Coordinates of C-alpha atoms and ligand atoms in Angstrom, one line a residue:
X1 CA 62.8 85.4 110.9
X2 CA 65.7 87.4 112.4
X3 CA 65.4 91.0 112.6
X4 CA 68.7 91.3 113.8
X5 CA 70.3 90.9 110.4
X6 CA 69.8 92.4 106.8
X7 CA 69.0 88.7 105.6
X8 CA 67.9 85.5 106.8
X9 CA 70.3 83.8 104.0
X10 CA 73.3 85.4 102.1
X11 CA 74.5 82.8 99.3
X12 CA 78.0 83.9 97.8
X13 CA 78.0 82.7 94.1
X14 CA 74.8 82.6 91.6
X15 CA 75.9 79.4 89.9
X16 CA 73.7 76.3 89.6
X17 CA 74.0 75.3 93.5
X18 CA 73.5 78.9 94.8
X19 CA 70.8 79.9 92.6
X20 CA 68.9 76.6 93.5
X21 CA 69.3 77.4 97.2
X22 CA 68.7 80.9 97.0
X23 CA 65.4 80.3 94.8
X24 CA 63.9 77.9 97.4
X25 CA 64.6 79.7 100.2
X26 CA 63.1 83.0 99.1
X27 CA 60.1 80.9 97.8
X28 CA 59.8 79.7 101.5
X29 CA 59.3 83.4 102.6
X30 CA 63.0 84.1 104.0
X31 CA 64.8 87.4 103.1
X32 CA 67.4 86.0 100.7
X33 CA 70.4 87.7 98.8
X34 CA 73.0 86.2 96.3
X35 CA 76.4 87.7 95.6
X36 CA 77.7 87.3 92.2
X37 CA 80.9 89.0 91.2
X38 CA 80.8 87.8 87.1
X39 CA 77.6 86.9 85.5
X40 CA 74.4 84.9 86.9
X41 CA 74.7 81.1 85.9
X42 CA 78.2 80.3 87.1
X43 CA 80.3 77.8 85.5
X44 CA 77.8 75.5 84.1
X45 CA 75.7 78.2 82.1
X46 CA 78.6 80.6 81.5
X47 CA 81.9 78.8 80.8
X48 CA 80.9 75.0 81.4
X49 CA 78.4 72.4 80.6
X50 CA 76.1 74.5 78.2
X51 CA 78.4 76.4 76.0
X52 CA 80.5 73.1 75.9
X53 CA 77.7 71.3 74.9
X54 CA 76.8 73.8 72.2
X55 CA 80.7 73.3 70.8
X56 CA 80.2 69.7 70.9
X57 CA 76.9 70.1 68.7
X58 CA 78.7 72.1 66.4
X59 CA 81.7 70.4 66.0
X60 CA 79.5 66.7 65.7
X61 CA 78.0 68.3 62.1
X62 CA 80.8 67.3 60.6
X63 CA 80.7 63.7 61.5
X64 CA 77.0 63.7 60.5
X65 CA 77.8 65.4 57.0
X66 CA 80.3 62.4 56.6
X67 CA 77.4 59.7 57.4
X68 CA 75.0 61.6 55.5
X69 CA 77.4 61.1 52.4
X70 CA 77.2 57.6 52.9
X71 CA 73.1 57.6 52.5
X72 CA 73.3 59.6 49.3
X73 CA 73.8 63.4 50.3
X74 CA 76.4 65.8 49.3
X75 CA 77.5 68.9 50.9
X76 CA 80.5 70.2 48.4
X77 CA 81.5 73.5 49.7
X78 CA 80.3 73.0 53.2
X79 CA 82.1 75.1 55.7
X80 CA 82.3 76.4 59.2
X81 CA 82.4 79.7 60.5
X82 CA 83.8 79.8 63.7
X83 CA 83.5 83.6 64.7
X84 CA 79.7 83.3 63.8
X85 CA 79.0 80.2 65.7
X86 CA 81.0 82.1 68.9
X87 CA 78.9 85.1 68.7
X88 CA 75.5 83.1 68.4
X89 CA 76.5 80.8 71.1
X90 CA 77.1 83.9 73.3
X91 CA 73.6 85.6 72.5
X92 CA 72.2 82.0 73.7
X93 CA 74.4 82.0 76.9
X94 CA 73.6 86.0 77.7
X95 CA 69.7 84.8 77.1
X96 CA 70.2 81.7 79.8
X97 CA 71.9 84.2 82.2
X98 CA 69.1 86.5 82.0
X99 CA 66.7 84.0 82.9
X100 CA 68.7 82.8 86.0
X101 CA 68.6 86.5 87.0
X102 CA 65.1 87.1 86.4
X103 CA 63.9 83.8 88.2
X104 CA 65.8 84.9 91.1
X105 CA 64.2 88.1 91.0
X106 CA 60.7 86.6 90.5
X107 CA 61.5 84.4 93.8
X108 CA 62.2 87.4 95.6
X109 CA 66.0 87.2 95.7
X110 CA 68.1 90.3 95.9
X111 CA 71.2 90.0 93.6
X112 CA 74.1 91.7 94.8
X113 CA 76.8 92.5 91.9
X114 CA 80.1 92.3 93.4
X115 CA 82.4 89.9 95.1
X116 CA 81.6 89.0 98.8
X117 CA 84.2 88.9 101.4
X118 CA 83.7 87.2 104.9
X119 CA 84.3 89.7 107.7
X120 CA 83.2 87.5 110.3
X121 CA 80.3 84.4 110.5
X122 CA 77.3 86.9 109.9
X123 CA 78.9 89.8 107.8
X124 CA 80.0 90.1 104.5
X125 CA 81.5 92.8 102.6
X126 CA 80.9 93.6 99.2
X127 CA 83.6 94.8 96.7
X128 CA 83.2 96.5 93.7
X129 CA 84.8 95.3 90.4
X130 CA 87.7 97.9 90.8
X131 CA 88.4 96.5 94.6
X132 CA 86.7 99.4 96.2
X133 CA 84.4 98.8 99.1
X134 CA 80.6 98.9 98.5
X135 CA 78.7 98.0 101.3
X136 CA 78.5 95.6 104.6
X137 CA 75.7 93.3 104.7
X138 CA 74.7 90.9 107.6
X139 CA 73.1 87.5 107.5
X140 CA 71.9 85.1 109.9
X141 CA 73.1 82.1 107.5
X142 CA 75.7 82.2 104.9
X143 CA 76.0 79.6 102.2
X144 CA 79.0 79.3 99.9
X145 CA 78.7 78.3 96.3
X146 CA 81.7 79.9 94.8
X147 CA 82.3 77.1 92.5
X148 CA 86.1 76.1 91.0
X149 CA 88.6 77.3 88.6
X150 CA 90.8 75.9 86.1
X151 CA 94.3 75.0 87.5
X152 CA 97.5 74.5 85.4
X153 CA 101.1 73.9 86.4
X154 CA 102.3 77.4 87.2
X155 CA 105.8 76.0 87.6
X156 CA 106.1 75.0 84.0
X157 CA 108.1 77.0 81.7
X158 CA 106.1 78.7 79.1
X159 CA 102.9 78.1 80.7
X160 CA 101.8 81.8 80.4
X161 CA 101.4 80.8 76.7
X162 CA 98.8 78.2 77.5
X163 CA 95.0 78.6 77.6
X164 CA 92.3 76.8 79.7
X165 CA 88.8 76.1 78.7
X166 CA 87.5 79.4 80.0
X167 CA 89.6 80.8 77.0
X168 CA 88.7 78.2 74.9
X169 CA 85.0 79.4 74.6
X170 CA 86.2 82.8 73.2
X171 CA 89.2 81.9 70.8
X172 CA 89.2 84.6 68.1
X173 CA 89.7 82.0 65.4
X174 CA 90.0 78.6 65.0
X175 CA 93.5 77.3 65.4
X176 CA 94.8 74.9 62.7
X177 CA 97.0 73.0 65.5
X178 CA 96.0 72.6 69.1
X179 CA 97.5 70.3 71.7
X180 CA 95.4 69.5 74.9
X181 CA 97.3 68.6 78.3
X182 CA 95.0 66.2 80.4
X183 CA 93.4 63.4 80.4
X184 CA 89.9 64.0 82.3
X185 CA 86.6 65.0 81.4
X186 CA 87.5 68.4 79.8
X187 CA 90.6 67.3 77.9
X188 CA 88.7 64.6 76.2
X189 CA 85.7 66.6 75.7
X190 CA 87.4 69.5 73.9
X191 CA 89.9 67.3 72.0
X192 CA 86.7 65.9 70.3
X193 CA 85.5 69.5 69.9
X194 CA 88.6 70.7 68.0
X195 CA 89.0 67.6 66.0
X196 CA 85.6 67.8 64.8
X197 CA 86.0 71.2 63.6
X198 CA 88.9 70.4 61.7
X199 CA 91.8 71.4 63.8
X200 CA 95.1 69.1 63.9
X201 CA 94.4 67.8 67.6
X202 CA 96.8 66.2 70.1
X203 CA 96.0 64.9 73.3
X204 CA 98.7 64.6 75.9
X205 CA 98.0 62.6 79.1
X206 CA 100.7 61.7 81.8
X207 CA 99.1 58.3 82.7
X208 CA 98.8 55.1 80.8
X209 CA 95.3 55.8 79.6
X210 CA 92.9 58.4 79.7
X211 CA 89.8 59.1 81.8
X212 CA 91.4 57.5 85.0
X213 CA 88.7 56.4 87.5
X214 CA 86.7 55.0 84.7
X215 CA 86.0 51.2 83.9
X216 CA 89.2 50.3 82.2
X217 CA 87.4 48.8 79.1
X218 CA 85.6 52.2 78.7
X219 CA 89.0 53.7 78.9
X220 CA 90.7 51.3 76.2
X221 CA 87.5 51.6 73.8
X222 CA 87.1 55.6 74.0
X223 CA 91.1 55.8 73.4
X224 CA 90.8 53.7 70.3
X225 CA 87.7 55.5 69.1
X226 CA 89.0 59.1 69.5
X227 CA 91.9 58.0 67.6
X228 CA 89.8 56.8 64.5
X229 CA 88.2 60.4 64.5
X230 CA 92.0 61.8 64.0
X231 CA 93.0 62.9 67.5
X232 CA 96.7 61.8 68.2
X233 CA 96.9 60.6 71.7
X234 CA 100.2 60.8 73.5
X235 CA 100.3 58.6 76.8
X236 CA 102.8 58.3 79.4
X237 CA 104.3 62.0 79.1
X238 CA 104.1 65.7 80.1
X239 CA 105.1 68.9 79.0
X240 CA 108.9 70.0 79.8
X241 CA 108.3 73.6 78.6
X242 CA 106.4 75.6 75.9
X243 CA 108.3 77.8 73.8
X244 CA 106.7 80.6 71.5
X245 CA 108.4 80.4 68.0
X246 CA 107.9 82.7 65.2
X247 CA 105.5 79.9 63.6
X248 CA 103.6 79.1 66.9
X249 CA 104.3 77.4 70.1
X250 CA 106.6 74.7 70.9
X251 CA 105.7 72.0 73.1
X252 CA 108.6 70.2 74.3
X253 CA 107.6 66.9 76.1
X254 CA 109.6 65.0 78.9
X255 CA 109.8 61.9 76.5
X256 CA 112.0 64.0 74.3
X257 CA 109.4 64.8 71.5
X258 CA 108.8 68.5 70.3
X259 CA 105.5 69.2 68.8
X260 CA 104.4 72.9 67.5
X261 CA 100.8 73.8 67.7
X262 CA 99.2 77.1 67.4
X263 CA 97.2 76.8 70.8
X264 CA 97.9 75.2 74.0
X265 CA 95.3 74.1 76.1
X266 CA 95.8 72.8 79.8
X267 CA 92.7 70.9 81.0
X268 CA 94.7 69.6 84.1
X269 CA 91.8 69.8 86.7
X270 CA 90.1 72.5 88.6
X271 CA 90.5 73.8 92.1
X272 CA 87.7 74.9 94.7
X273 CA 87.5 78.9 94.3
X274 CA 88.2 79.8 97.8
X275 CA 90.8 82.3 97.5
X276 CA 90.0 86.0 99.4
X277 CA 86.6 84.8 100.6
X278 CA 87.7 85.6 104.5
X279 CA 87.2 81.9 105.4
X280 CA 89.6 82.1 108.2
X281 CA 88.4 85.4 109.6
X282 CA 84.8 83.4 109.8
X283 CA 86.0 80.0 111.1
X284 CA 85.4 78.0 107.9
X285 CA 88.2 75.3 107.7
X286 CA 89.5 73.8 104.4
X287 CA 90.3 70.3 103.7
X288 CA 94.0 69.2 102.5
X289 CA 92.9 69.6 99.0
X290 CA 91.7 73.3 99.9
X291 CA 88.1 72.7 99.6
X292 CA 85.7 73.8 102.1
X293 CA 85.5 70.9 105.0
X294 CA 81.7 70.0 105.3
X295 CA 79.7 67.6 107.1
X296 CA 76.9 65.1 105.3
X297 CA 74.8 68.1 105.7
X298 CA 76.9 70.6 104.1
X299 CA 77.7 72.5 107.1
X300 CA 81.0 74.1 107.5
X301 CA 83.2 74.2 110.7
X302 CA 81.4 77.5 111.3
X303 CA 77.9 76.5 112.7
X304 CA 75.9 79.1 110.6
X305 CA 77.6 78.9 107.5
X306 CA 77.3 76.0 104.7
X307 CA 78.9 75.3 101.6
X308 CA 77.7 73.2 98.3
X309 CA 78.9 72.6 95.0
X310 CA 82.5 72.6 93.4
X311 CA 84.0 74.4 96.4
X312 CA 83.4 71.4 98.7
X313 CA 85.0 69.2 96.0
X314 CA 82.8 66.1 96.6
X315 CA 81.3 65.1 93.3
X316 CA 81.8 68.0 90.9
X317 CA 78.8 67.9 88.9
X318 CA 76.0 70.6 87.9
X319 CA 72.9 68.1 89.1
X320 CA 75.1 67.2 92.4
X321 CA 75.3 70.7 93.3
X322 CA 71.5 71.1 92.6
X323 CA 70.6 68.3 94.9
X324 CA 73.2 69.6 97.6
X325 CA 71.2 72.8 97.3
X326 CA 67.9 71.1 97.9
X327 CA 69.1 69.2 100.7
X328 CA 70.5 72.2 102.4
X329 CA 67.2 73.7 102.3
X330 CA 65.4 70.9 103.3
X331 CA 67.8 70.3 106.2
X332 CA 68.0 74.2 107.4
X333 CA 64.5 75.4 106.6
X334 CA 62.1 72.9 106.3
X335 CA 63.0 70.8 109.5
X336 CA 63.7 67.7 107.4
X337 CA 67.5 66.9 107.6
X338 CA 68.8 65.6 104.1
X339 CA 71.9 64.2 103.1
X340 CA 72.6 63.7 99.5
X341 CA 73.0 60.0 98.3
X342 CA 76.3 60.3 96.0
X343 CA 75.7 56.6 95.2
X344 CA 74.9 55.8 91.5
X345 CA 75.1 59.1 90.1
X346 CA 75.1 58.8 86.6
X347 CA 77.8 60.9 84.4
X348 CA 78.7 61.6 80.9
X349 CA 81.7 62.5 78.9
X350 CA 80.4 64.6 75.8
X351 CA 83.7 63.1 73.8
X352 CA 83.1 62.1 70.3
X353 CA 81.7 59.2 70.7
X354 CA 80.4 60.4 74.0
X355 CA 80.5 57.8 77.3
X356 CA 77.6 57.4 79.7
X357 CA 78.2 55.7 82.7
X358 CA 76.4 54.4 86.2
X359 CA 77.6 52.7 89.0
X360 CA 80.6 50.5 89.9
X361 CA 83.4 49.8 87.6
X362 CA 84.0 46.3 86.8
X363 CA 87.5 46.7 89.2
X364 CA 85.4 48.6 92.0
X365 CA 82.9 46.0 91.9
X366 CA 85.4 43.0 92.1
X367 CA 86.6 44.9 95.5
X368 CA 83.2 45.8 96.9
X369 CA 81.0 42.7 95.9
X370 CA 81.5 40.4 98.5
X371 CA 81.2 37.2 95.9
X372 CA 81.8 37.0 92.4
X373 CA 81.2 39.8 89.6
X374 CA 79.2 38.8 86.4
X375 CA 80.6 40.9 83.3
X376 CA 78.2 41.2 80.1
X377 CA 80.0 43.2 77.7
X378 CA 79.1 43.7 73.6
X379 CA 81.1 45.7 70.9
X380 CA 79.3 46.5 67.8
X381 CA 79.1 48.8 64.7
X382 CA 75.8 51.1 64.9
X383 CA 73.5 50.5 62.3
X384 CA 73.7 54.2 61.6
X385 CA 77.4 53.6 60.2
X386 CA 76.0 51.0 57.8
X387 CA 76.4 52.7 54.5
X388 CA 79.8 54.3 55.9
X389 CA 83.3 53.2 55.5
X390 CA 83.5 54.0 59.4
X391 CA 84.7 50.8 61.6
X392 CA 83.9 52.8 64.8
X393 CA 82.2 50.7 67.5
X394 CA 79.7 50.9 70.3
X395 CA 80.9 49.5 73.8
X396 CA 78.1 48.5 76.4
X397 CA 79.1 46.9 79.5
X398 CA 76.9 45.5 82.4
X399 CA 78.7 44.8 85.8
X400 CA 76.4 42.5 87.8
X401 CA 76.9 41.4 91.7
X402 CA 76.5 37.4 91.2
X403 CA 75.4 36.9 94.7
X404 CA 72.5 39.4 94.6
X405 CA 72.4 39.6 90.7
X406 CA 71.9 43.2 91.0
X407 CA 73.1 45.6 87.8
X408 CA 75.8 47.4 89.8
X409 CA 77.3 49.2 87.2
X410 CA 76.6 50.2 83.4
X411 CA 79.1 51.5 80.9
X412 CA 78.3 52.7 77.7
X413 CA 80.5 54.2 74.9
X414 CA 79.0 55.5 71.8
X415 CA 76.3 57.8 70.0
X416 CA 73.8 58.9 72.3
X417 CA 75.4 57.2 75.4
X418 CA 74.5 60.2 77.5
X419 CA 70.8 59.8 77.0
X420 CA 70.9 56.0 77.5
X421 CA 72.6 56.3 80.8
X422 CA 70.0 58.6 82.4
X423 CA 67.5 55.8 81.8
X424 CA 69.6 53.2 82.8
X425 CA 70.5 55.1 86.1
X426 CA 66.8 54.7 87.3
X427 CA 67.6 51.1 87.0
X428 CA 70.6 50.9 88.9
X429 CA 69.7 53.3 91.5
X430 CA 66.4 51.0 92.2
X431 CA 68.6 47.8 92.5
X432 CA 67.1 46.0 89.4
X433 CA 68.3 42.5 88.8
X434 CA 69.7 41.3 85.5
X435 CA 66.8 39.0 85.4
X436 CA 64.4 42.3 85.8
X437 CA 66.2 44.2 83.1
X438 CA 66.0 40.6 80.9
X439 CA 62.3 40.8 81.3
X440 CA 62.3 44.1 79.9
X441 CA 61.1 43.7 76.1
X442 CA 63.7 45.4 73.7
X443 CA 62.9 48.4 71.4
X444 CA 64.0 47.4 67.7
X445 CA 66.0 48.4 66.0
X446 CA 68.0 50.5 68.6
X447 CA 71.2 50.6 70.1
X448 CA 69.8 50.5 73.5
X449 CA 68.1 47.1 73.0
X450 CA 71.5 45.6 73.5
X451 CA 71.2 46.5 77.3
X452 CA 68.4 44.1 77.7
X453 CA 69.4 41.5 75.6
X454 CA 72.9 40.6 76.8
X455 CA 73.0 36.9 77.2
X456 CA 76.7 35.8 77.2
X457 CA 78.6 36.4 80.6
X458 CA 82.2 37.1 80.3
X459 CA 84.6 34.4 81.0
X460 CA 85.5 34.5 84.8
X461 CA 89.2 35.9 85.3
X462 CA 88.6 38.0 82.4
X463 CA 91.2 40.8 82.9
X464 CA 90.4 44.0 81.0
X465 CA 92.3 45.9 78.4
X466 CA 93.1 48.9 80.2
Ligands
NDP501 P1 89.9 66.1 85.8 O1 90.1 66.0 87.4 O2 88.6 65.2 85.2 O3 91.4 65.4 85.1 C1 92.4 66.2 85.5 C2 93.4 65.6 84.7 O4 94.6 66.5 84.4 C3 93.5 64.2 84.5 O5 93.7 63.7 83.8 C4 95.1 64.4 85.5 O6 95.9 63.3 85.4 C5 95.6 65.5 84.8 N1 96.4 66.3 85.3 C6 96.5 67.0 86.6 N2 97.8 67.3 87.3 C7 98.5 67.4 86.0 C8 99.7 67.7 85.9 N3 100.6 68.6 86.9 N4 100.3 67.5 85.0 C9 99.8 66.7 83.7 N5 98.5 66.3 83.8 C10 97.8 66.6 85.2 O7 89.9 67.5 85.4 P2 89.0 68.1 84.6 O8 89.4 69.6 84.4 O9 88.7 67.4 83.1 O10 87.6 68.6 84.9 C11 87.1 69.1 86.2 C12 85.7 68.6 87.0 O11 85.0 69.1 86.5 C13 85.8 66.9 86.7 O12 86.5 66.2 87.4 C14 84.2 66.7 86.7 O13 84.0 66.3 87.8 C15 83.9 68.4 86.0 N6 83.6 67.9 84.5 C16 82.1 67.4 84.1 C17 81.9 67.4 83.1 C18 80.5 66.6 82.6 O14 80.0 66.2 83.5 N7 80.4 66.1 81.2 C19 82.3 67.9 81.8 C20 83.7 69.1 82.7 C21 84.1 68.9 83.6 P3 95.5 61.8 86.6 O15 94.2 61.3 86.1 O16 97.0 61.3 86.2 O17 95.5 62.5 87.8

């Protein structure tokens, strides 16, 4: 322990990554403080994964009611109260944020409310909300975990009328019409949320199909399924401008179409939150994309400063930030150098229906597997929809390295896909073969049983519909 400094470790940012690193290190007997300028919990708890999932669950009820009617239930006069929901959600988020703060306290971490700015490699200045100087703190080591911020194209005429996901969590009323720009996780998830709540929803994406980077069959299948849920999907175009009219916001598109909505939301990516941190002063360099440059052990270009989570723009997922925090702690404080393994990290898109994927897409496998690739694919109507008029379909796809017979990718679109993929990820991470998957007896009747009963290989040379 160094008495030269106020703390052994000073963490900037009390989100998922920062909190985990701070707690582990304090529990290990070090003097730790964490600075947070907003609310403890970070993006995930305050304005990301958690409130988003509550919104998805609120929205999915409308679909559940439709299914229920097929089973003989009736819900005449059922209605949804947006302000009541937002209030309930905010109470729960405040409770969770409080638990995070309490857990920091129990671990012996000092919580510093304010904005931390690096003055040199061992010194941070804490600024108050009004920008005034609060105090100077020194630390032997510093960990930056400030996360990311939504980005929208600032040069677009009228962009000031548009919101991002941050404001979407607090809209005073549910709009009648919304246009969401973007085709990634956030765009697809919020399009599902608003459509499920009865909002006339348009998704505008510049590329040929949504969810770039996902398996082409997943992309094509999901685009079809969300259209079945009433979302209007416009591909291959972008905004030319946004204009305020007497009746709403006029979205003028580059393809010449005009669409009037009440709300326009940009979900066009997030950027590392590095502004005003004083990184240069401390010798912390950035990558070309504006993220903090780190090595495999999350060490920045300054010897005593590390960075984890979205601010490093490696794999921007909460559980990954937490694993990076653990690896940082093991490496720096437990003499056990650990680099997080980004291979076979499962991920879910909470669209409606949701997506769960792990491992390689078919196209990635065709590039990286030395020999051929076997593809097993099924589309079917879930049993739950038997009594409804719905023609919704589930997609399940296994990508197998033909030479080793290892299952290298699993892709699911359909109800409970996020729950299924967590378990499938164990088998993919463990490198199990298709024969080992097949040796696992099915659970019947479930959707997941398809994963262990897929027999028919797709003809080789099959080109995915992407
Ligand atoms: P993404 O990077 O996933 O998607 C951004 C979208 O915006 C892409 O479709 C991109 O198009 C489009 N875009 C970018 N620039 C422009 C532009 N100038 N004009 C029009 N469209 C543009 O970002 P998100 O904001 O959706 O999410 C950020 C990250 O947060 C995700 O990548 C993910 O890591 C994480 N996240 C994870 C979730 C989960 O785990 N369920 C949920 C939400 C977020 P193109 O594809 O052509 O580049």
